[in-house]
Short mmCIF file of C-alpha atoms and ligand atoms in Angstrom, two decimals:
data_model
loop_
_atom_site.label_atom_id
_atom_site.label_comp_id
_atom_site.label_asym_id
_atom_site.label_seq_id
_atom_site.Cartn_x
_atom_site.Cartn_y
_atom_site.Cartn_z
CA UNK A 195 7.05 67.38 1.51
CA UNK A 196 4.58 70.19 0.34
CA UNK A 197 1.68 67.65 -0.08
CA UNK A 198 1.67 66.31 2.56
CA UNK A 199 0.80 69.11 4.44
CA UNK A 200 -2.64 68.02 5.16
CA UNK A 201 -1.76 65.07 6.61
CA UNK A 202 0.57 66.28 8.62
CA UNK A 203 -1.52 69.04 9.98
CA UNK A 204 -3.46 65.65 11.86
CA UNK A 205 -0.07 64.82 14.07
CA UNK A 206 -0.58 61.35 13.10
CA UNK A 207 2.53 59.42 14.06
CA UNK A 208 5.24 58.60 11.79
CA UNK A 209 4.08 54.60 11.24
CA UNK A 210 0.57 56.10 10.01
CA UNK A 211 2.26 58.92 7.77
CA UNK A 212 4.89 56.20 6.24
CA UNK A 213 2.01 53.74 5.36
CA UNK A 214 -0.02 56.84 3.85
CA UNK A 215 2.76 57.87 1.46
CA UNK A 216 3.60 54.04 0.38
CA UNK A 217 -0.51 54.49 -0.33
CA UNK A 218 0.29 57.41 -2.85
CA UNK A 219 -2.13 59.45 -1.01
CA UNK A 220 -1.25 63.07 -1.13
CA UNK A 221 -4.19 65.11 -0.02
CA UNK A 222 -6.76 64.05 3.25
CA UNK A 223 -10.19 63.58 1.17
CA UNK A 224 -12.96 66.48 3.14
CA UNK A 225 -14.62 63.41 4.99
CA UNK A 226 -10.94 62.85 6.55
CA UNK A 227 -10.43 66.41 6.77
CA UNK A 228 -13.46 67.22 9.14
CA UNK A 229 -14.37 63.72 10.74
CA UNK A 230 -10.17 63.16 11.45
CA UNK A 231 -9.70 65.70 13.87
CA UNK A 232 -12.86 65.30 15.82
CA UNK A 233 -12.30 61.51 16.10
CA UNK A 234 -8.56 61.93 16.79
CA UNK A 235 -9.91 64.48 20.12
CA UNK A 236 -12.17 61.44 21.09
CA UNK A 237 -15.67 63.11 19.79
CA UNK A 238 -18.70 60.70 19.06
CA UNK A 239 -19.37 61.35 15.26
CA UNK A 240 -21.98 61.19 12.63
CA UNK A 241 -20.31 61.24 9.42
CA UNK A 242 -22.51 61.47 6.23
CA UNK A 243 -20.71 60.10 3.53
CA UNK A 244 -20.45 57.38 0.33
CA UNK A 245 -18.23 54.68 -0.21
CA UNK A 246 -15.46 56.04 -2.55
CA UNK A 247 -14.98 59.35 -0.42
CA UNK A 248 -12.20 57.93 2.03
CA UNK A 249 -14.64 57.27 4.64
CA UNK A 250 -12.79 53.89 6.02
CA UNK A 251 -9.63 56.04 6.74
CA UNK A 252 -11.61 59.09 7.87
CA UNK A 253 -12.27 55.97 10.46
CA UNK A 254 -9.55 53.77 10.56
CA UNK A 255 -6.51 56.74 10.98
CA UNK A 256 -8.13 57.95 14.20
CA UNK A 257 -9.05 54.71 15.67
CA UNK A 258 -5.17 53.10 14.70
CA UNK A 259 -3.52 56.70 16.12
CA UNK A 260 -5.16 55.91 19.27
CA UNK A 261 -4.56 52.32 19.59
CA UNK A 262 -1.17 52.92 18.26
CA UNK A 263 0.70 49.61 19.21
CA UNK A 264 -0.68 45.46 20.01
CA UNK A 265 -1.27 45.59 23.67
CA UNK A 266 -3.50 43.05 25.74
CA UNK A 267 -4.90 40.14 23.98
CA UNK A 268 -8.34 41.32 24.28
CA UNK A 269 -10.11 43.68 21.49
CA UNK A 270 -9.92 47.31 22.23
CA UNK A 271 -12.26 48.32 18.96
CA UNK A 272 -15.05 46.90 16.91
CA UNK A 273 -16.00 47.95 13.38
CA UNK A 274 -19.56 46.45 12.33
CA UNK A 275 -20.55 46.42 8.37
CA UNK A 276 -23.25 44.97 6.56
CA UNK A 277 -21.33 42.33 4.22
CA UNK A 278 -18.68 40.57 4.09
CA UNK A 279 -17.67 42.15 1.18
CA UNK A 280 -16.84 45.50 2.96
CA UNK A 281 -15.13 43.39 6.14
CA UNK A 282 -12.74 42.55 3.97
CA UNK A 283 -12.18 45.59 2.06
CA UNK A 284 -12.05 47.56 5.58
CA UNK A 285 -9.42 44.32 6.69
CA UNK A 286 -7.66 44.80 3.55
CA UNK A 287 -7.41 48.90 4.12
CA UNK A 288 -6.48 48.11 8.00
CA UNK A 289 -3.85 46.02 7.13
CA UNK A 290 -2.07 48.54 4.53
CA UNK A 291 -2.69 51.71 7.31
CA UNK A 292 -1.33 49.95 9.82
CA UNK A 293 1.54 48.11 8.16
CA UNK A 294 4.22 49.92 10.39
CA UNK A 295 2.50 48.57 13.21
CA UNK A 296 2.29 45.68 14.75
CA UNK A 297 -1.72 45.96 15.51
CA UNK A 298 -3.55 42.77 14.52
CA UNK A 299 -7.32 42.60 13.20
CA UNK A 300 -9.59 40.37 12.79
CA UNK A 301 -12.30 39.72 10.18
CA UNK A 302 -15.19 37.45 11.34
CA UNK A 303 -18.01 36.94 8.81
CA UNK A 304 -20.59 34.51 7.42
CA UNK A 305 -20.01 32.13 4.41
CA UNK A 306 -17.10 30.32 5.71
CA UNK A 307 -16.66 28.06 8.48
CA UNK A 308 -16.27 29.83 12.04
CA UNK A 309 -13.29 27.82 13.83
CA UNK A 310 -10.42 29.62 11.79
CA UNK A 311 -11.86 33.21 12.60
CA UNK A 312 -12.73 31.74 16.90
CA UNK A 313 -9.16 30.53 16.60
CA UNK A 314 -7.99 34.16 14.92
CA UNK A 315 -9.88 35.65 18.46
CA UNK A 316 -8.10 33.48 20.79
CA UNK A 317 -5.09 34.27 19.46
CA UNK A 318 -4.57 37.68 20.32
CA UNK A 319 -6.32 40.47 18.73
CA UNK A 320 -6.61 44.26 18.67
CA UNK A 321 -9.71 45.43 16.28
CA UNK A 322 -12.65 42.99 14.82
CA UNK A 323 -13.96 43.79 11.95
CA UNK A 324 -17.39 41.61 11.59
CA UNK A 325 -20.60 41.69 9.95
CA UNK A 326 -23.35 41.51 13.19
CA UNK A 327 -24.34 37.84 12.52
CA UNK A 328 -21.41 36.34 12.75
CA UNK A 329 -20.08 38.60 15.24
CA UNK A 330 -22.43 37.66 17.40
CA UNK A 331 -21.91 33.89 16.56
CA UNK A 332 -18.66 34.44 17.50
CA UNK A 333 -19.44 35.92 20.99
CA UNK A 334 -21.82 32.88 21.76
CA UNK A 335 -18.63 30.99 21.59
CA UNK A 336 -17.66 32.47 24.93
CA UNK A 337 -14.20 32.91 23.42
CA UNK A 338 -14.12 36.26 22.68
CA UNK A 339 -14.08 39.20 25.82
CA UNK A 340 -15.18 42.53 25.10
CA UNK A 341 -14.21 43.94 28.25
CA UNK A 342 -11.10 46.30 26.93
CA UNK A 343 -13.22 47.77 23.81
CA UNK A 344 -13.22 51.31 23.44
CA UNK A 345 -14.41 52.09 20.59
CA UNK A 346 -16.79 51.47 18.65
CA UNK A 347 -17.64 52.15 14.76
CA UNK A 348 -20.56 51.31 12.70
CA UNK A 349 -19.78 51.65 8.91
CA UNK A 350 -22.63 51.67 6.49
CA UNK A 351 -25.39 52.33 8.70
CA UNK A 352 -28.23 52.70 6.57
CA UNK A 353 -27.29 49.47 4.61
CA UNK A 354 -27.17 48.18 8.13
CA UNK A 355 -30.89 48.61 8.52
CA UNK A 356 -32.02 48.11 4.95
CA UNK A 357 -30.74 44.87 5.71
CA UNK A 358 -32.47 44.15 8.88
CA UNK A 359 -29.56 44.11 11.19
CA UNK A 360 -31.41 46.25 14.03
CA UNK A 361 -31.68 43.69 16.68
CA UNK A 362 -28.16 42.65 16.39
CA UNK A 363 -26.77 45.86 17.08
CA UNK A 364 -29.43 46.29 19.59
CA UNK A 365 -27.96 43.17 21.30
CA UNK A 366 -24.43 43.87 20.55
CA UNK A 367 -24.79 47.26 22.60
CA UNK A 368 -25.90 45.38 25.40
CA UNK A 369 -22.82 43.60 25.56
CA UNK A 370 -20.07 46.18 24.84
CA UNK A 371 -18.73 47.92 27.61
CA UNK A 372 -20.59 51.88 28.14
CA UNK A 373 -18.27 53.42 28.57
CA UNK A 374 -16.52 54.10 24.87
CA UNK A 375 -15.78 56.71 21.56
CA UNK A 376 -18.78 55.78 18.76
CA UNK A 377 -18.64 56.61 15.59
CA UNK A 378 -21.19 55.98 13.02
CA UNK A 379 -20.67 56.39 9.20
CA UNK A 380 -23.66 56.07 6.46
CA UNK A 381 -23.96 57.38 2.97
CA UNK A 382 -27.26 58.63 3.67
CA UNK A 383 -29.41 59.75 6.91
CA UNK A 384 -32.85 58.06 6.69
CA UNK A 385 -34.94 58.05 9.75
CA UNK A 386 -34.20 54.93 10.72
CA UNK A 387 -30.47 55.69 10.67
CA UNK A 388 -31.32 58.64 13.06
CA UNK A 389 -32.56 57.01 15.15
CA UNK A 390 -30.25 54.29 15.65
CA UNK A 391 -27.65 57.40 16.04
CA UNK A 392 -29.78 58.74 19.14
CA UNK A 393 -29.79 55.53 20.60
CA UNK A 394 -25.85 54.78 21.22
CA UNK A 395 -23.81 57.96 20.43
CA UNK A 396 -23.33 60.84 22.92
CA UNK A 397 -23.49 64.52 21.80
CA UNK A 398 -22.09 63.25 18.37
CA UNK A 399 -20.84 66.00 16.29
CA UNK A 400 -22.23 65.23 12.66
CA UNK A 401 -19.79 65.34 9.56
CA UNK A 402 -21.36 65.61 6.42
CA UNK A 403 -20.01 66.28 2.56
CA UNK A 404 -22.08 65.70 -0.69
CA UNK A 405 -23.00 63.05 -2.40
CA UNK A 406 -20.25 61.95 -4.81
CA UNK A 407 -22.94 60.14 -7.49
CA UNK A 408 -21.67 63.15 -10.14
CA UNK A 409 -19.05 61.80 -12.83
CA UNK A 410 -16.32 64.41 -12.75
CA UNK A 411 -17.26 67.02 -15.59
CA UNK A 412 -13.77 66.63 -17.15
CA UNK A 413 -14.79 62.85 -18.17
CA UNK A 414 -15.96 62.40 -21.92
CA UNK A 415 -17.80 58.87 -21.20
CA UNK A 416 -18.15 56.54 -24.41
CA UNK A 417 -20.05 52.44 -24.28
CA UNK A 418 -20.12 50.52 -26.66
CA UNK A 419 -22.37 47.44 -26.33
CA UNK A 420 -20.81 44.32 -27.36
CA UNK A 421 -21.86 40.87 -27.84
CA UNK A 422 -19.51 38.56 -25.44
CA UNK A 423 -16.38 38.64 -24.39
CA UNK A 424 -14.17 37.30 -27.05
CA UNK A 425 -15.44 40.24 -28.97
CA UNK A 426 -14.66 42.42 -25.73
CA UNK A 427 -11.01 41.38 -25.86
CA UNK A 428 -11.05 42.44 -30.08
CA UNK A 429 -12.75 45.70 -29.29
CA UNK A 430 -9.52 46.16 -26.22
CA UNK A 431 -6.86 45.47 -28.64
CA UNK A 432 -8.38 47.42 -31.61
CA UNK A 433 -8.59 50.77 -29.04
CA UNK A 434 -5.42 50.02 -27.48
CA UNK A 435 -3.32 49.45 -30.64
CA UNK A 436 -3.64 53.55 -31.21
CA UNK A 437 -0.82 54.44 -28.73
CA UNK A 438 -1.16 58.15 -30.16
CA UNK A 439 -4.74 58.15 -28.31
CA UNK A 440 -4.15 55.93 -25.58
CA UNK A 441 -1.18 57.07 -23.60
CA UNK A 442 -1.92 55.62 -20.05
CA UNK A 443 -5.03 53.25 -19.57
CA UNK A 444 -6.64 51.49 -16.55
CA UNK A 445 -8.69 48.65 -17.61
CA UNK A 446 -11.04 47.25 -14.65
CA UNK A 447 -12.22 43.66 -14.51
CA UNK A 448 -14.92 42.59 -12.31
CA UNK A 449 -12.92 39.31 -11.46
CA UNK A 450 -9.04 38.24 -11.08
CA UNK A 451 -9.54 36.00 -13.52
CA UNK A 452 -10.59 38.43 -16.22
CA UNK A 453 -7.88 40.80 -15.04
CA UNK A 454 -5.23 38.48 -15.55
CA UNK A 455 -6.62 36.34 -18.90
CA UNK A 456 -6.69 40.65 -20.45
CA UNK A 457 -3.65 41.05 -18.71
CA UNK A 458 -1.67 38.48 -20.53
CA UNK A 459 -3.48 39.20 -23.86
CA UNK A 460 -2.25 42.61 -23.70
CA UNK A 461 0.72 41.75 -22.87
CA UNK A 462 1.45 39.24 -25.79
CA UNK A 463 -0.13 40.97 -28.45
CA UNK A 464 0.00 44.85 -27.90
CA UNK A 465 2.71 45.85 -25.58
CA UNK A 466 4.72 44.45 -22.78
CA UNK A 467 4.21 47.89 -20.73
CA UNK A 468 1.06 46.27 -19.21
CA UNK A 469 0.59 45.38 -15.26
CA UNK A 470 -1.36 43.69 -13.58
CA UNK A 471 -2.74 44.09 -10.21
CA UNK A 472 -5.84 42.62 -7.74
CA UNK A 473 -5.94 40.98 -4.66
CA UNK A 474 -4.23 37.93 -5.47
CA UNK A 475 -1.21 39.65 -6.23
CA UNK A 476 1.26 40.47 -3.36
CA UNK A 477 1.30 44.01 -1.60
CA UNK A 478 4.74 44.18 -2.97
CA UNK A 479 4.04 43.23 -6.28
CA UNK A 480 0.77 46.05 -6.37
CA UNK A 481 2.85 48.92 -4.93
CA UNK A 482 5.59 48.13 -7.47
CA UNK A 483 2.88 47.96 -10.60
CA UNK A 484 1.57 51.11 -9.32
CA UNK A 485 5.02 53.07 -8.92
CA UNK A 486 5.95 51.70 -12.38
CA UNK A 487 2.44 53.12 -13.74
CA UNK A 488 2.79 56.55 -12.14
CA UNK A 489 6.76 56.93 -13.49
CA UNK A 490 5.25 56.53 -16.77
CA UNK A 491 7.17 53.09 -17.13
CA UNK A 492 4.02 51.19 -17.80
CA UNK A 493 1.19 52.11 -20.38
CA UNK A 494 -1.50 50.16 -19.17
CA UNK A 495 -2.12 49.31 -15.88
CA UNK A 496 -4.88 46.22 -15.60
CA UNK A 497 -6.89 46.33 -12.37
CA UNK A 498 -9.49 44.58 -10.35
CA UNK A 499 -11.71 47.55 -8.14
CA UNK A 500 -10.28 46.17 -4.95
CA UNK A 501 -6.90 46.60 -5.93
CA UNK A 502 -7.55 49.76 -7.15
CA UNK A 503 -8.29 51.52 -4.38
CA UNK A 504 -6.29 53.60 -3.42
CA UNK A 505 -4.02 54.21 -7.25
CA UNK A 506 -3.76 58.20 -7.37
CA UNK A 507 -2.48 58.84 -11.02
CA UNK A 508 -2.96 61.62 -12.71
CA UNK A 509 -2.67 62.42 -16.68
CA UNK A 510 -4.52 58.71 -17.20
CA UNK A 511 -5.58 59.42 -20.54
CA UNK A 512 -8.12 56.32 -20.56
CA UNK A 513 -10.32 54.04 -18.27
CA UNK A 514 -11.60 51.22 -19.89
CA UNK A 515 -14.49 49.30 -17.76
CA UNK A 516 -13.80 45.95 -19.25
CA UNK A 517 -16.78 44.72 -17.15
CA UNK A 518 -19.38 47.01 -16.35
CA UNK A 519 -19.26 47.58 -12.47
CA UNK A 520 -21.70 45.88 -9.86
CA UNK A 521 -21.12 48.30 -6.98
CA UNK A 522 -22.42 51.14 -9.28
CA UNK A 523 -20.60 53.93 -7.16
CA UNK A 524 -17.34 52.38 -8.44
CA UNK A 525 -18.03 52.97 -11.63
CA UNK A 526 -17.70 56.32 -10.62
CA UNK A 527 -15.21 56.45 -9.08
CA UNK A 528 -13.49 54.28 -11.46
CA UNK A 529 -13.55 56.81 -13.94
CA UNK A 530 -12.78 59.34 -11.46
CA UNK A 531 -9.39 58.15 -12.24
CA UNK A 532 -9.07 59.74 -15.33
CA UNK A 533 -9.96 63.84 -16.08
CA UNK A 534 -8.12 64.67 -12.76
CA UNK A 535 -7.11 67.68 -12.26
CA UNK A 536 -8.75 69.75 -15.15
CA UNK A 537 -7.57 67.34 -17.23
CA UNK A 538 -9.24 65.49 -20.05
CA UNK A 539 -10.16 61.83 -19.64
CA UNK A 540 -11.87 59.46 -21.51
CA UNK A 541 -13.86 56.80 -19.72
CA UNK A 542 -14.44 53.95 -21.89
CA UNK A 543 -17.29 50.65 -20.92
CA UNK A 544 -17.43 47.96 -22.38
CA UNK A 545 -21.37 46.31 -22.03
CA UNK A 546 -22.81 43.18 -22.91
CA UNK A 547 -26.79 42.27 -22.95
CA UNK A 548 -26.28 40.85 -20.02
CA UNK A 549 -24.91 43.92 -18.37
CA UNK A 550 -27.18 46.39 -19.22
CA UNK A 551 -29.36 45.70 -16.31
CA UNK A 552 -26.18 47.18 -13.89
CA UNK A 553 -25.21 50.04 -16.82
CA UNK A 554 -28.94 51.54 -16.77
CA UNK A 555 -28.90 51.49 -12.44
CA UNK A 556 -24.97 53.40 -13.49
CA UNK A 557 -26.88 55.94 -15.73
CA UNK A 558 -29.62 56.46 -13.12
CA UNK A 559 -27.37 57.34 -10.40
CA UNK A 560 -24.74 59.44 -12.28
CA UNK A 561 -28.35 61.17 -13.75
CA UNK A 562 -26.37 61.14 -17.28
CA UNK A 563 -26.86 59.06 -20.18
CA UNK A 564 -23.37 57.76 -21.53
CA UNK A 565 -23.23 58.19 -25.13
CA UNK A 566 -23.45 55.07 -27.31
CA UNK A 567 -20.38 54.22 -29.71
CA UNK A 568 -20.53 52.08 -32.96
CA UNK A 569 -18.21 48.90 -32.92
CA UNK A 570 -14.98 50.22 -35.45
CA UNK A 571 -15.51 48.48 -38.00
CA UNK A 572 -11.97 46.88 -37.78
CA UNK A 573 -13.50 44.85 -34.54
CA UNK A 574 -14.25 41.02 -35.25
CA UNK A 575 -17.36 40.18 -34.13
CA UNK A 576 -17.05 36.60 -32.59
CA UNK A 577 -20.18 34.36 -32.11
CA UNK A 578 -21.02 33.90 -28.63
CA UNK A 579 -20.38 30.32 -27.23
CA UNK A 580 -23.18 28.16 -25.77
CA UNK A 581 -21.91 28.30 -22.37
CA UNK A 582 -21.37 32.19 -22.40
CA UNK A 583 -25.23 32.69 -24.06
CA UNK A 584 -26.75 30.30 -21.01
CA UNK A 585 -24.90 32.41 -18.45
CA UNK A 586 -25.81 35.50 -19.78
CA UNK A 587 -29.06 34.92 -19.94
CA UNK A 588 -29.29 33.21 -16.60
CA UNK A 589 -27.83 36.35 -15.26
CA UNK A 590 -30.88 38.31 -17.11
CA UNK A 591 -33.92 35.99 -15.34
CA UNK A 592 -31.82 37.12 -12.08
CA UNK A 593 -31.81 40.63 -12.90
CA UNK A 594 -35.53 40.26 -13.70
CA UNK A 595 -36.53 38.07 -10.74
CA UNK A 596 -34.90 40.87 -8.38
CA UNK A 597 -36.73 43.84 -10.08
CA UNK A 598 -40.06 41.20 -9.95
CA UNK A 599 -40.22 38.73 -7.69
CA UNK A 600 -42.93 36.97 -9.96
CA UNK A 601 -41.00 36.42 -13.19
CA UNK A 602 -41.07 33.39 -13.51
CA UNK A 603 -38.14 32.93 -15.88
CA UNK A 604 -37.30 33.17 -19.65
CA UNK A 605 -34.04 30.62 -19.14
CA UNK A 606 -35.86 28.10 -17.06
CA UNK A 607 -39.09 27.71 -18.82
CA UNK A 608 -37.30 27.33 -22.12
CA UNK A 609 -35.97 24.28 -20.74
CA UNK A 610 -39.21 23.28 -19.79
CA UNK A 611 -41.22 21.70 -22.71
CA UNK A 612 -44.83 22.74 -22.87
CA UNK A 613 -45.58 19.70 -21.69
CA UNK A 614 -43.66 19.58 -18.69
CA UNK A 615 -45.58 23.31 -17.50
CA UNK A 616 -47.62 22.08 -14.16
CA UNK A 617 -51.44 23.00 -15.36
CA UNK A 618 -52.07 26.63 -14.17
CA UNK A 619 -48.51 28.18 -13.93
CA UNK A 620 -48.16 31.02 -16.22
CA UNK A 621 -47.59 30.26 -19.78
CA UNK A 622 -45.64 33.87 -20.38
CA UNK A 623 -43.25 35.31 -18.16
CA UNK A 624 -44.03 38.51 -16.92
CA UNK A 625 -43.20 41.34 -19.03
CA UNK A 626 -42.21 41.95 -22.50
CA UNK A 627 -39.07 39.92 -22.93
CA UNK A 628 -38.92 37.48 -25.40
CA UNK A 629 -36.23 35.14 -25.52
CA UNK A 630 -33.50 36.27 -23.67
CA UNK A 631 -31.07 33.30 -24.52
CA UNK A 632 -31.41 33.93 -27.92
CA UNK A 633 -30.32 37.70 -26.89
CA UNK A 634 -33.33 39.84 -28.18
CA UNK A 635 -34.66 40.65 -24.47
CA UNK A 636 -33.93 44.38 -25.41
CA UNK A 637 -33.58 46.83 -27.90
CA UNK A 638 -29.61 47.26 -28.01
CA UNK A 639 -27.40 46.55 -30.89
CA UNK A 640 -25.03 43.91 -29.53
CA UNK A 641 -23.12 43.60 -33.21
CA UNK A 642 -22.36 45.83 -35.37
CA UNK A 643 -24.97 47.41 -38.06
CA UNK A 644 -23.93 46.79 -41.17
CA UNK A 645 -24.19 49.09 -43.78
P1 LIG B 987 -13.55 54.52 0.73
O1 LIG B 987 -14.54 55.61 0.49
O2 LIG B 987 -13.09 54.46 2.13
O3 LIG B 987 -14.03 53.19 0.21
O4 LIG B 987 -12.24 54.88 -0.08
C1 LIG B 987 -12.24 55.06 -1.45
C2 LIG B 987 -10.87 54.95 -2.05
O5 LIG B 987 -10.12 56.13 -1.84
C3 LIG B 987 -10.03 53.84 -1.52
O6 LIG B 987 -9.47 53.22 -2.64
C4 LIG B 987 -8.97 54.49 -0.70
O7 LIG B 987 -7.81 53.71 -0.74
C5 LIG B 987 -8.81 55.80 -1.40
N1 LIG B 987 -8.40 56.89 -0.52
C6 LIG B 987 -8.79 57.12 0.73
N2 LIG B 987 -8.24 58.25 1.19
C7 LIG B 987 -7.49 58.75 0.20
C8 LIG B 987 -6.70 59.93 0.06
N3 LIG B 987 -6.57 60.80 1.05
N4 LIG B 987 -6.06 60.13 -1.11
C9 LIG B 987 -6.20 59.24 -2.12
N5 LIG B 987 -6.95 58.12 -2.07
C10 LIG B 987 -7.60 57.88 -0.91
#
């Protein structure tokens, strides 16, 4: 096949190249294309490069090429990343890449109890995939033997040391054999990073491509700020109701549980051309949903970012951020989605108060300010339930506490009576918002203006 001429031109083996094409994945992304090859000739590299680039296969194709098959019982690679979060994302991208295979990983991370994952270990494994913590929990075990490792990958290095991790790694090089391929991948290169790179990987060759924080030109980008979520769901099936406009939509949802409640909305009340896909959902089911959405067979795909990875459609007409995203480089790459190919795209978010904390971070790192839309007037503007105002504005103290550690709290001292304030604690929160419950912390309009 034409397009998959850059793929091919890596010699991966025909497991890899079948579980690439059941991917969709046409074209290598340039991290693949230059860190690939050097990995795949068993360089050390330095690759500079984001989350949303194709980093994790620019990684996990070389490393799987070279393991190729299950073999001794004993780990032959170890990926280290700072969350859990991104274990399981690299676990879940592992596990479609190497689906021809029979290689087994293993995930080890905090939050959960540890016998399952020791268990996992003693079982037979080829890669771990850990965040340092636990990994090294897991070592201290005695159960797991590092003695057939061979390589060696570090993803996310500078969130590795924002986080504090150094002395974990500095430990966990003690105890992995010398003699071994490194690879190190961070989004950027601060001097801390560097110098983590000089101290395990030999003659690295350094990869680098640019920062991928601009929203494709192509993209007209529209919010609308809206009160709470029953209002969210009017505002969906007013926009979605103009099939003319919409032709092929991909609504994100920060949770399952959003995705599918939208989901079945959509599907009872607009259209049953809907899907829905996150990680709940079977690989089966999610290649199917997708293959149905890129035939043209389904007009509105619903999706959860997780699950998302990975859809290459073209001609989406609209993405609609149902949530506005917490990992603010998905949102652009969320609405990378759409505008492909010279196309245009429309990329559609959908905001509440408590939300604009994560849209202004969006706006700051995409260095654009997305254009403000007036509700239609059509839209029913529901009241917003008690349980939905208390959330939101708990959400808002957290968003404040993190940007000021001394806030003391609009939520929580509205609870407390006057008379209940311990003599000397601040009367006032620290700065200018009012009530937040009440949903006046900032100047947006959260209902429609009336005329
Ligand atoms: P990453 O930067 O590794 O988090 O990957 C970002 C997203 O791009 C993931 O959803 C991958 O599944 C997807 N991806 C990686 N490589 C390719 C490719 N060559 N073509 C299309 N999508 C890709």
């Amino acid at each position: 096949m034409e397009e998959t001429t850059g793929f091919a031109a890596f010699k991966l083996n025909k497991q890899l190249f079948s579980a690439i094409q059941d991917l969709g994945w046409e074209t290598p992304t340039p991290i693949q294309e230059k860190a690939i090859p050097l990995a795949l000739e068993g360089h050390d590299v330095l690759g500079i490069a984001q989350t949303g680039t194709g980093k994790t296969a620019a990684y996990l194709l070389p490393l799987l090429m070279r393991l190729k098959y299950a073999q001794t019982d004993f780990p032959r690679a170890l990926i280290i990343a700072p969350t859990r979060e991104l274990v399981m994302q690299i676990a879940e991208h592992f596990k479609r890449l190497s689906a021809y295979t029979d290689l087994r990983c293993t995930a080890l991370y905090g939050g959960i109890g540890m016998k399952a994952q020791v268990d996992a270990v003693k079982a037979g494994t080829d890669v771990i995939i850990a965040t340092p913590g636990r990994f090294m929990d897991v070592y201290r075990t005695g159960e797991l033997v590092l003695k057939e490792l061979k390589c060696f990958i570090l993803d996310e290095a500078d969130k590795l040391m924002d986080m504090g991790f150094m002395p974990q790694i500095r430990k966990l090089l003690e105890i992995i054999p010398r003699k071994r391929q490194n690879l190190l991948f961070s989004a950027t290169m601060p001097d801390k990073v560097v110098r983590l790179s000089e101290e395990f990987l030999e003659a690295p060759i350094r990869v680098e491509i640019a920062p991928q924080a601009t929203a494709a030109q192509t993209v007209a980008q529209q919010l609308y700020f809206v009160p709470n979520l029953k209002t969210k769901v009017n505002l969906l099936g007013h926009l979605l109701a103009d099939e003319t406009q919409i032709t092929r939509a991909i609504i994100f949802c920060r949770t399952k549980e959003n995705a599918e409640n939208i989901g079945k909305f959509i599907s009872r009340k607009i259209t049953p051309f809907v899907r829905i896909i996150h990680a709940n959902k079977g690989q089966n089911t999610r290649i199917n949903a997708m293959q149905a959405f890129k035939e043209g067979g389904v007009r509105i795909l619903v999706a959860t970012d997780v699950a998302a990875r990975g859809i290459d459609v073209s001609e989406v007409s609209h993405v609609i951020n149902f949530d506005v995203p917490i990992i603010y480089e998905d949102y652009v790459h969320r609405i990378g989605r759409t505008g492909r190919a010279g196309e245009e795209g429309i990329a559609i978010t959908f905001c509440t108060e408590a939300e604009v904390y994560h849209i202004e971070k969006i706006q700051k790192l995409i260095r654009q300010t997305i254009p403000v839309m007036e509700l239609p007037a059509e839209v029913k503007i529901e009241p917003t339930g008690f349980e939905e105002q208390q959330a939101m504005a708990r959400e808002i103290d957290r968003q404040k506490r993190r940007e000021n550690p001394d806030f003391q709290g609009a939520f929580h001292e509205k609870k407390n009576k006057p008379t209940q304030r311990k003599p000397g604690s601040k009367s006032k929160p620290v700065g200018k918002s009012k009530s937040t419950a009440k949903g006046t912390g900032n100047s947006k309009t959260f209902s429609r203006r009336r005329k």
